[in-house]
C-alpha cells in the first residue's frame, strides 16, 4: 500500500485498497481511531466507525469502545 506514496488516514489510500481488492462500497466500513480516519472514509463515500475516541467536528456512522461491539454490529448487519 505504501508503494503508491499514500499513508493510513488518507482518502486516496482507502480508494486504492477498495479498487485493488474489488471491495463493494456498500459493504465496506472504515474503522479508525482518529478523526482523519473518519474524514478519509467519508470522503471516499464509505460508512465509518470511530474506535475509542471522540473528536469535535466529526460524525461517524458508528462509535465503539471495544472490538466486541464491532463484531456484534457486523453480525447484525449480515443477518
PDB file of N, CA and C in Angstrom, residues 13-14 20 32 37 61 75:
ATOM      1  N   UNK A  13      -5.652   6.498  -0.037  1.00  0.00           N
ATOM      2  CA  UNK A  13      -5.257   5.155   0.371  1.00  0.00           C
ATOM      3  C   UNK A  13      -6.466   4.236   0.398  1.00  0.00           C
ATOM      4  N   UNK A  14      -7.564   4.727   0.938  1.00  0.00           N
ATOM      5  CA  UNK A  14      -8.785   3.927   1.018  1.00  0.00           C
ATOM      6  C   UNK A  14      -9.280   3.572  -0.381  1.00  0.00           C
ATOM      7  N   UNK A  20      -8.087  -2.112  -5.495  1.00  0.00           N
ATOM      8  CA  UNK A  20      -7.158  -3.238  -5.593  1.00  0.00           C
ATOM      9  C   UNK A  20      -7.814  -4.554  -5.182  1.00  0.00           C
ATOM     10  N   UNK A  32     -11.529   3.455  12.381  1.00  0.00           N
ATOM     11  CA  UNK A  32     -10.314   4.164  12.746  1.00  0.00           C
ATOM     12  C   UNK A  32     -10.407   4.754  14.133  1.00  0.00           C
ATOM     13  N   UNK A  37      -9.141   9.347  10.047  1.00  0.00           N
ATOM     14  CA  UNK A  37      -9.659   8.087   9.513  1.00  0.00           C
ATOM     15  C   UNK A  37     -11.122   8.239   9.107  1.00  0.00           C
ATOM     16  N   UNK A  61     -20.557   7.159  11.406  1.00  0.00           N
ATOM     17  CA  UNK A  61     -21.806   6.400  11.387  1.00  0.00           C
ATOM     18  C   UNK A  61     -21.964   5.586  12.668  1.00  0.00           C
ATOM     19  N   UNK A  75     -22.257  -8.796  12.757  1.00  0.00           N
ATOM     20  CA  UNK A  75     -23.155  -9.961  12.766  1.00  0.00           C
ATOM     21  C   UNK A  75     -24.597  -9.538  12.514  1.00  0.00           C
TER      22      UNK A  75
END
